[in-house]
PDB file of C-alpha atoms in Angstrom:
ATOM      1  CA  ASP U   1     109.099 105.192  79.436  1.00 82.00           C
ATOM      2  CA  SER U   2     107.254 108.291  78.185  1.00 85.00           C
ATOM      3  CA  GLY U   3     110.123 109.467  76.001  1.00 92.00           C
ATOM      4  CA  VAL U   4     110.426 112.709  77.984  1.00 97.00           C
ATOM      5  CA  THR U   5     113.733 113.123  79.791  1.00 97.00           C
ATOM      6  CA  GLN U   6     114.544 115.434  82.680  1.00 98.00           C
ATOM      7  CA  THR U   7     117.856 116.235  84.290  1.00 97.00           C
ATOM      8  CA  PRO U   8     118.985 116.180  86.984  1.00 97.00           C
ATOM      9  CA  LYS U   9     116.865 113.677  88.913  1.00 96.00           C
ATOM     10  CA  HIS U  10     117.746 115.203  92.252  1.00 96.00           C
ATOM     11  CA  LEU U  11     119.090 118.597  93.204  1.00 97.00           C
ATOM     12  CA  ILE U  12     120.020 119.847  96.652  1.00 97.00           C
ATOM     13  CA  THR U  13     120.929 123.486  97.040  1.00 97.00           C
ATOM     14  CA  ALA U  14     120.891 126.313  99.547  1.00 97.00           C
ATOM     15  CA  THR U  15     118.534 129.235  99.940  1.00 97.00           C
ATOM     16  CA  GLY U  16     119.370 132.172  97.723  1.00 97.00           C
ATOM     17  CA  GLN U  17     120.948 130.032  95.032  1.00 97.00           C
ATOM     18  CA  ARG U  18     119.932 129.586  91.384  1.00 98.00           C
ATOM     19  CA  VAL U  19     119.356 126.310  89.563  1.00 98.00           C
ATOM     20  CA  THR U  20     118.455 125.194  86.050  1.00 98.00           C
ATOM     21  CA  LEU U  21     116.251 122.212  85.309  1.00 98.00           C
ATOM     22  CA  ARG U  22     116.366 120.678  81.863  1.00 98.00           C
ATOM     23  CA  CYS U  23     113.736 118.863  79.833  1.00 98.00           C
ATOM     24  CA  SER U  24     113.869 117.098  76.482  1.00 98.00           C
ATOM     25  CA  PRO U  25     110.429 116.403  74.987  1.00 97.00           C
ATOM     26  CA  ARG U  26     109.385 113.289  73.107  1.00 95.00           C
ATOM     27  CA  SER U  27     110.697 113.138  69.585  1.00 94.00           C
ATOM     28  CA  GLY U  28     108.477 115.278  67.393  1.00 91.00           C
ATOM     29  CA  ASP U  29     106.607 117.004  70.217  1.00 93.00           C
ATOM     30  CA  LEU U  30     106.583 120.780  69.935  1.00 93.00           C
ATOM     31  CA  SER U  31     104.865 121.632  73.224  1.00 93.00           C
ATOM     32  CA  VAL U  32     106.585 121.625  76.600  1.00 95.00           C
ATOM     33  CA  TYR U  33     104.787 122.200  79.889  1.00 95.00           C
ATOM     34  CA  TRP U  34     106.302 122.701  83.333  1.00 96.00           C
ATOM     35  CA  TYR U  35     104.532 121.729  86.556  1.00 95.00           C
ATOM     36  CA  GLN U  36     105.390 121.970  90.236  1.00 95.00           C
ATOM     37  CA  GLN U  37     104.227 119.400  92.774  1.00 93.00           C
ATOM     38  CA  SER U  38     104.748 120.425  96.380  1.00 89.00           C
ATOM     39  CA  LEU U  39     104.101 118.153  99.348  1.00 79.00           C
ATOM     40  CA  ASP U  40     100.465 116.988  99.423  1.00 71.00           C
ATOM     41  CA  GLN U  41      99.602 119.215  96.505  1.00 78.00           C
ATOM     42  CA  GLY U  42      98.423 118.431  93.050  1.00 81.00           C
ATOM     43  CA  LEU U  43     100.360 119.381  89.980  1.00 90.00           C
ATOM     44  CA  GLN U  44     100.452 123.143  89.624  1.00 92.00           C
ATOM     45  CA  PHE U  45     100.885 124.411  86.084  1.00 92.00           C
ATOM     46  CA  LEU U  46     103.774 126.827  85.673  1.00 95.00           C
ATOM     47  CA  ILE U  47     104.293 127.589  81.992  1.00 95.00           C
ATOM     48  CA  HIS U  48     103.745 126.245  78.455  1.00 93.00           C
ATOM     49  CA  TYR U  49     105.943 126.677  75.399  1.00 94.00           C
ATOM     50  CA  TYR U  50     105.088 125.701  71.867  1.00 92.00           C
ATOM     51  CA  ASN U  51     107.797 125.604  69.210  1.00 93.00           C
ATOM     52  CA  GLY U  52     109.924 128.112  71.067  1.00 95.00           C
ATOM     53  CA  GLU U  53     107.193 130.561  71.990  1.00 94.00           C
ATOM     54  CA  GLU U  54     105.496 131.046  75.339  1.00 94.00           C
ATOM     55  CA  ARG U  55     101.827 130.063  75.046  1.00 91.00           C
ATOM     56  CA  ALA U  56     100.456 130.177  78.571  1.00 89.00           C
ATOM     57  CA  LYS U  57     101.556 131.106  82.056  1.00 91.00           C
ATOM     58  CA  GLY U  58     100.223 129.739  85.303  1.00 90.00           C
ATOM     59  CA  ASN U  59     101.182 130.508  88.873  1.00 84.00           C
ATOM     60  CA  ILE U  60     104.845 130.984  88.057  1.00 92.00           C
ATOM     61  CA  LEU U  61     106.802 133.209  90.410  1.00 93.00           C
ATOM     62  CA  GLU U  62     108.786 136.131  89.033  1.00 95.00           C
ATOM     63  CA  ARG U  63     111.911 134.430  90.387  1.00 96.00           C
ATOM     64  CA  PHE U  64     111.263 131.592  87.947  1.00 97.00           C
ATOM     65  CA  SER U  65     111.732 131.735  84.193  1.00 96.00           C
ATOM     66  CA  ALA U  66     111.781 129.281  81.350  1.00 97.00           C
ATOM     67  CA  GLN U  67     112.631 129.041  77.698  1.00 97.00           C
ATOM     68  CA  GLN U  68     112.422 126.562  74.854  1.00 97.00           C
ATOM     69  CA  PHE U  69     115.361 126.319  72.512  1.00 97.00           C
ATOM     70  CA  PRO U  70     115.444 125.720  68.720  1.00 96.00           C
ATOM     71  CA  ASP U  71     116.126 122.009  69.316  1.00 95.00           C
ATOM     72  CA  LEU U  72     112.896 122.042  71.404  1.00 96.00           C
ATOM     73  CA  HIS U  73     114.472 121.212  74.730  1.00 97.00           C
ATOM     74  CA  SER U  74     113.405 123.474  77.556  1.00 98.00           C
ATOM     75  CA  GLU U  75     115.002 124.853  80.687  1.00 98.00           C
ATOM     76  CA  LEU U  76     113.340 126.086  83.857  1.00 98.00           C
ATOM     77  CA  ASN U  77     115.442 128.564  85.815  1.00 98.00           C
ATOM     78  CA  LEU U  78     114.737 129.055  89.508  1.00 97.00           C
ATOM     79  CA  SER U  79     116.556 131.879  91.276  1.00 97.00           C
ATOM     80  CA  SER U  80     116.778 133.340  94.800  1.00 97.00           C
ATOM     81  CA  LEU U  81     115.602 129.984  96.024  1.00 97.00           C
ATOM     82  CA  GLU U  82     113.526 129.731  99.175  1.00 96.00           C
ATOM     83  CA  LEU U  83     112.738 126.732 101.376  1.00 96.00           C
ATOM     84  CA  GLY U  84     109.207 126.692  99.965  1.00 94.00           C
ATOM     85  CA  ASP U  85     110.528 126.060  96.476  1.00 96.00           C
ATOM     86  CA  SER U  86     111.402 122.504  97.493  1.00 96.00           C
ATOM     87  CA  ALA U  87     109.206 120.344  95.297  1.00 96.00           C
ATOM     88  CA  LEU U  88     109.031 117.931  92.407  1.00 95.00           C
ATOM     89  CA  TYR U  89     109.227 119.694  89.068  1.00 97.00           C
ATOM     90  CA  PHE U  90     107.731 117.859  86.114  1.00 97.00           C
ATOM     91  CA  CYS U  91     108.052 118.556  82.463  1.00 97.00           C
ATOM     92  CA  ALA U  92     105.480 117.233  79.992  1.00 95.00           C
ATOM     93  CA  SER U  93     105.272 117.318  76.232  1.00 94.00           C
ATOM     94  CA  SER U  94     102.622 116.970  73.583  1.00 90.00           C
ATOM     95  CA  ALA U  95     102.543 117.093  69.822  1.00 85.00           C
ATOM     96  CA  ARG U  96     100.073 119.906  69.374  1.00 77.00           C
ATOM     97  CA  PRO U  97      99.748 123.309  71.049  1.00 73.00           C
ATOM     98  CA  THR U  98      96.489 122.374  72.727  1.00 70.00           C
ATOM     99  CA  SER U  99      96.847 118.655  73.260  1.00 67.00           C
ATOM    100  CA  PHE U 100      95.313 117.588  76.512  1.00 75.00           C
ATOM    101  CA  GLU U 101      97.106 114.266  76.530  1.00 82.00           C
ATOM    102  CA  GLN U 102     100.464 115.222  77.848  1.00 89.00           C
ATOM    103  CA  TYR U 103     103.397 112.877  78.376  1.00 92.00           C
ATOM    104  CA  PHE U 104     105.344 113.464  81.568  1.00 95.00           C
ATOM    105  CA  GLY U 105     108.989 113.074  82.383  1.00 96.00           C
ATOM    106  CA  PRO U 106     110.161 111.430  85.636  1.00 95.00           C
ATOM    107  CA  GLY U 107     110.602 114.775  87.361  1.00 96.00           C
ATOM    108  CA  THR U 108     113.384 116.616  89.145  1.00 97.00           C
ATOM    109  CA  ARG U 109     113.256 116.635  92.942  1.00 96.00           C
ATOM    110  CA  LEU U 110     114.554 119.960  94.229  1.00 97.00           C
ATOM    111  CA  THR U 111     115.477 120.290  97.876  1.00 97.00           C
ATOM    112  CA  VAL U 112     116.350 123.753  99.179  1.00 97.00           C
ATOM    113  CA  THR U 113     118.132 123.745 102.552  1.00 96.00           C
TER     114      THR U 113
ATOM    115  CA  ASP T   1      90.774 127.835  95.422  1.00 69.00           C
ATOM    116  CA  GLN T   2      90.754 124.228  94.283  1.00 80.00           C
ATOM    117  CA  GLN T   3      88.802 123.955  91.051  1.00 91.00           C
ATOM    118  CA  VAL T   4      89.347 120.196  90.881  1.00 94.00           C
ATOM    119  CA  LYS T   5      88.929 118.250  94.094  1.00 95.00           C
ATOM    120  CA  GLN T   6      89.710 114.683  94.981  1.00 96.00           C
ATOM    121  CA  ASN T   7      88.346 114.428  98.484  1.00 92.00           C
ATOM    122  CA  SER T   8      89.661 110.964  99.282  1.00 95.00           C
ATOM    123  CA  PRO T   9      93.428 111.022  99.810  1.00 94.00           C
ATOM    124  CA  SER T  10      93.566 107.237  99.874  1.00 96.00           C
ATOM    125  CA  LEU T  11      91.558 104.131  99.038  1.00 97.00           C
ATOM    126  CA  SER T  12      92.173 100.438  99.745  1.00 98.00           C
ATOM    127  CA  VAL T  13      90.521  97.728  97.679  1.00 98.00           C
ATOM    128  CA  GLN T  14      90.874  93.967  97.523  1.00 98.00           C
ATOM    129  CA  GLU T  15      92.254  92.405  94.388  1.00 97.00           C
ATOM    130  CA  GLY T  16      89.488  91.463  91.966  1.00 97.00           C
ATOM    131  CA  ARG T  17      86.998  93.972  93.359  1.00 98.00           C
ATOM    132  CA  ILE T  18      85.962  97.312  91.869  1.00 98.00           C
ATOM    133  CA  SER T  19      87.921 100.480  92.625  1.00 98.00           C
ATOM    134  CA  ILE T  20      85.976 103.730  92.375  1.00 98.00           C
ATOM    135  CA  LEU T  21      87.913 106.989  92.462  1.00 98.00           C
ATOM    136  CA  ASN T  22      85.965 110.232  92.627  1.00 98.00           C
ATOM    137  CA  CYS T  23      86.607 113.751  91.453  1.00 98.00           C
ATOM    138  CA  ASP T  24      84.541 116.945  91.754  1.00 97.00           C
ATOM    139  CA  TYR T  25      85.004 120.189  89.909  1.00 96.00           C
ATOM    140  CA  THR T  26      83.645 123.657  90.464  1.00 95.00           C
ATOM    141  CA  ASN T  27      84.005 125.361  87.087  1.00 91.00           C
ATOM    142  CA  SER T  28      81.199 124.488  84.687  1.00 91.00           C
ATOM    143  CA  MET T  29      83.328 125.764  81.783  1.00 90.00           C
ATOM    144  CA  PHE T  30      85.551 122.683  81.968  1.00 92.00           C
ATOM    145  CA  ASP T  31      84.783 120.499  78.958  1.00 90.00           C
ATOM    146  CA  TYR T  32      87.517 117.871  78.935  1.00 91.00           C
ATOM    147  CA  PHE T  33      88.566 115.596  81.772  1.00 94.00           C
ATOM    148  CA  LEU T  34      91.465 113.213  82.169  1.00 93.00           C
ATOM    149  CA  TRP T  35      92.805 110.672  84.620  1.00 96.00           C
ATOM    150  CA  TYR T  36      96.506 110.148  85.166  1.00 95.00           C
ATOM    151  CA  LYS T  37      98.226 107.395  87.120  1.00 96.00           C
ATOM    152  CA  LYS T  38     101.493 107.959  88.948  1.00 94.00           C
ATOM    153  CA  TYR T  39     103.897 105.389  90.362  1.00 93.00           C
ATOM    154  CA  PRO T  40     106.620 106.434  92.824  1.00 89.00           C
ATOM    155  CA  ALA T  41     109.701 107.982  91.219  1.00 85.00           C
ATOM    156  CA  GLU T  42     107.915 108.283  87.875  1.00 90.00           C
ATOM    157  CA  GLY T  43     105.981 111.008  86.141  1.00 93.00           C
ATOM    158  CA  PRO T  44     102.199 110.798  85.731  1.00 94.00           C
ATOM    159  CA  THR T  45     100.968 108.569  82.906  1.00 94.00           C
ATOM    160  CA  PHE T  46      97.837 109.364  80.910  1.00 92.00           C
ATOM    161  CA  LEU T  47      95.147 106.770  81.567  1.00 95.00           C
ATOM    162  CA  ILE T  48      91.792 107.763  80.105  1.00 95.00           C
ATOM    163  CA  SER T  49      89.850 110.877  79.172  1.00 93.00           C
ATOM    164  CA  ILE T  50      86.303 112.036  78.513  1.00 94.00           C
ATOM    165  CA  SER T  51      84.782 114.958  76.697  1.00 92.00           C
ATOM    166  CA  SER T  52      81.834 116.819  78.195  1.00 92.00           C
ATOM    167  CA  ILE T  53      79.633 115.702  75.298  1.00 93.00           C
ATOM    168  CA  LYS T  54      79.813 112.158  76.642  1.00 95.00           C
ATOM    169  CA  ASP T  55      78.826 110.661  79.966  1.00 96.00           C
ATOM    170  CA  LYS T  56      80.917 107.494  79.778  1.00 97.00           C
ATOM    171  CA  ASN T  57      84.158 106.336  78.227  1.00 97.00           C
ATOM    172  CA  GLU T  58      85.527 102.838  78.546  1.00 97.00           C
ATOM    173  CA  ASP T  59      88.979 101.430  77.892  1.00 96.00           C
ATOM    174  CA  GLY T  60      89.512  97.857  78.991  1.00 97.00           C
ATOM    175  CA  ARG T  61      89.271  97.626  82.761  1.00 98.00           C
ATOM    176  CA  PHE T  62      88.980 101.409  83.089  1.00 98.00           C
ATOM    177  CA  THR T  63      85.749 103.379  82.734  1.00 98.00           C
ATOM    178  CA  VAL T  64      85.245 107.057  83.402  1.00 98.00           C
ATOM    179  CA  PHE T  65      81.786 108.417  84.145  1.00 98.00           C
ATOM    180  CA  LEU T  66      80.872 112.091  83.912  1.00 98.00           C
ATOM    181  CA  ASN T  67      77.869 113.692  85.619  1.00 97.00           C
ATOM    182  CA  LYS T  68      77.816 117.285  84.394  1.00 95.00           C
ATOM    183  CA  SER T  69      74.858 118.376  86.474  1.00 96.00           C
ATOM    184  CA  ALA T  70      76.652 117.251  89.634  1.00 97.00           C
ATOM    185  CA  LYS T  71      80.051 118.418  88.351  1.00 97.00           C
ATOM    186  CA  HIS T  72      81.385 115.002  89.253  1.00 97.00           C
ATOM    187  CA  LEU T  73      83.400 112.327  87.538  1.00 97.00           C
ATOM    188  CA  SER T  74      84.537 108.933  88.636  1.00 98.00           C
ATOM    189  CA  LEU T  75      87.034 106.342  87.501  1.00 98.00           C
ATOM    190  CA  HIS T  76      86.057 102.687  87.833  1.00 98.00           C
ATOM    191  CA  ILE T  77      88.672  99.967  87.682  1.00 98.00           C
ATOM    192  CA  VAL T  78      87.293  96.438  87.320  1.00 98.00           C
ATOM    193  CA  PRO T  79      88.756  94.071  88.314  1.00 98.00           C
ATOM    194  CA  SER T  80      91.384  95.785  90.422  1.00 98.00           C
ATOM    195  CA  GLN T  81      94.894  94.343  90.278  1.00 97.00           C
ATOM    196  CA  PRO T  82      97.891  94.858  92.575  1.00 96.00           C
ATOM    197  CA  GLY T  83      99.673  96.641  89.715  1.00 96.00           C
ATOM    198  CA  ASP T  84      96.958  99.304  89.817  1.00 97.00           C
ATOM    199  CA  SER T  85      98.337 100.504  93.156  1.00 97.00           C
ATOM    200  CA  ALA T  86      99.392 104.088  92.431  1.00 97.00           C
ATOM    201  CA  VAL T  87      98.326 107.690  92.901  1.00 96.00           C
ATOM    202  CA  TYR T  88      95.527 108.706  90.551  1.00 97.00           C
ATOM    203  CA  PHE T  89      95.133 112.324  89.487  1.00 96.00           C
ATOM    204  CA  CYS T  90      92.007 113.813  88.002  1.00 96.00           C
ATOM    205  CA  ALA T  91      92.527 116.771  85.635  1.00 94.00           C
ATOM    206  CA  ALA T  92      90.254 119.154  83.781  1.00 93.00           C
ATOM    207  CA  SER T  93      90.570 121.703  81.000  1.00 89.00           C
ATOM    208  CA  PHE T  94      88.678 124.138  78.829  1.00 83.00           C
ATOM    209  CA  SER T  95      88.808 123.836  75.067  1.00 73.00           C
ATOM    210  CA  GLY T  96      91.609 125.737  73.479  1.00 61.00           C
ATOM    211  CA  ASN T  97      94.946 126.874  74.724  1.00 56.00           C
ATOM    212  CA  THR T  98      94.468 126.377  78.426  1.00 70.00           C
ATOM    213  CA  PRO T  99      96.457 124.316  80.877  1.00 82.00           C
ATOM    214  CA  LEU T 100      95.285 121.232  82.711  1.00 87.00           C
ATOM    215  CA  VAL T 101      94.020 121.793  86.249  1.00 90.00           C
ATOM    216  CA  PHE T 102      94.867 118.838  88.484  1.00 92.00           C
ATOM    217  CA  GLY T 103      93.381 117.530  91.700  1.00 94.00           C
ATOM    218  CA  LYS T 104      95.629 116.548  94.603  1.00 93.00           C
ATOM    219  CA  GLY T 105      95.391 112.851  93.837  1.00 95.00           C
ATOM    220  CA  THR T 106      94.050 109.682  95.475  1.00 96.00           C
ATOM    221  CA  ARG T 107      96.426 106.913  96.520  1.00 96.00           C
ATOM    222  CA  LEU T 108      94.936 103.547  95.560  1.00 98.00           C
ATOM    223  CA  SER T 109      96.202 100.400  97.267  1.00 98.00           C
ATOM    224  CA  VAL T 110      95.044  97.096  95.830  1.00 98.00           C
ATOM    225  CA  ILE T 111      95.550  94.343  98.365  1.00 96.00           C
ATOM    226  CA  ALA T 112      96.197  90.792  97.174  1.00 91.00           C
TER     227      ALA T 112
END
């Protein structure tokens, strides 16, 4: 158990809908990272927050947004969902803003039908 | 454009033998490399890392080798155990506030 929690575990929704994925980092960790893993793909970095502020952005679509709240949990919002958004979404946390050793949650599997 | 490549999608090894997982990278600016292990229905777990100032790092049964001139790293697992069966991801990063760049993973099966 990495100490990182993600909810929900599974999500099935229709095209055009909007969903929110939630992540709680390990106790004391200030950094939260979001990744997307599509079929047969590696982990694609989406966005990084440190202590409530956005620190880095990867290949995140404009339809996607994220935020980190004062209690350090983070939410990833996906809107106008398309079939291609079906993937595993992982959240990871680390103690420092540039820690390479990130601790991953179990992921949320999103299926868009 | 894949900056980190794991060209073998899968690998089967007998229990007790050596497992060698390979990873190539294209960007010579990468200076920190990591290996993660992932079991089904779980998130990736950090395994071992190496800085570009080293060419080898060892942790128990796991050793990572880095060949900067070839832009290649490898993970050796000796001896391999059935519990090592998982997907292994190679990742790379630059120093500073940059994200990890992951390969697509290699599925290792250790056969008893």
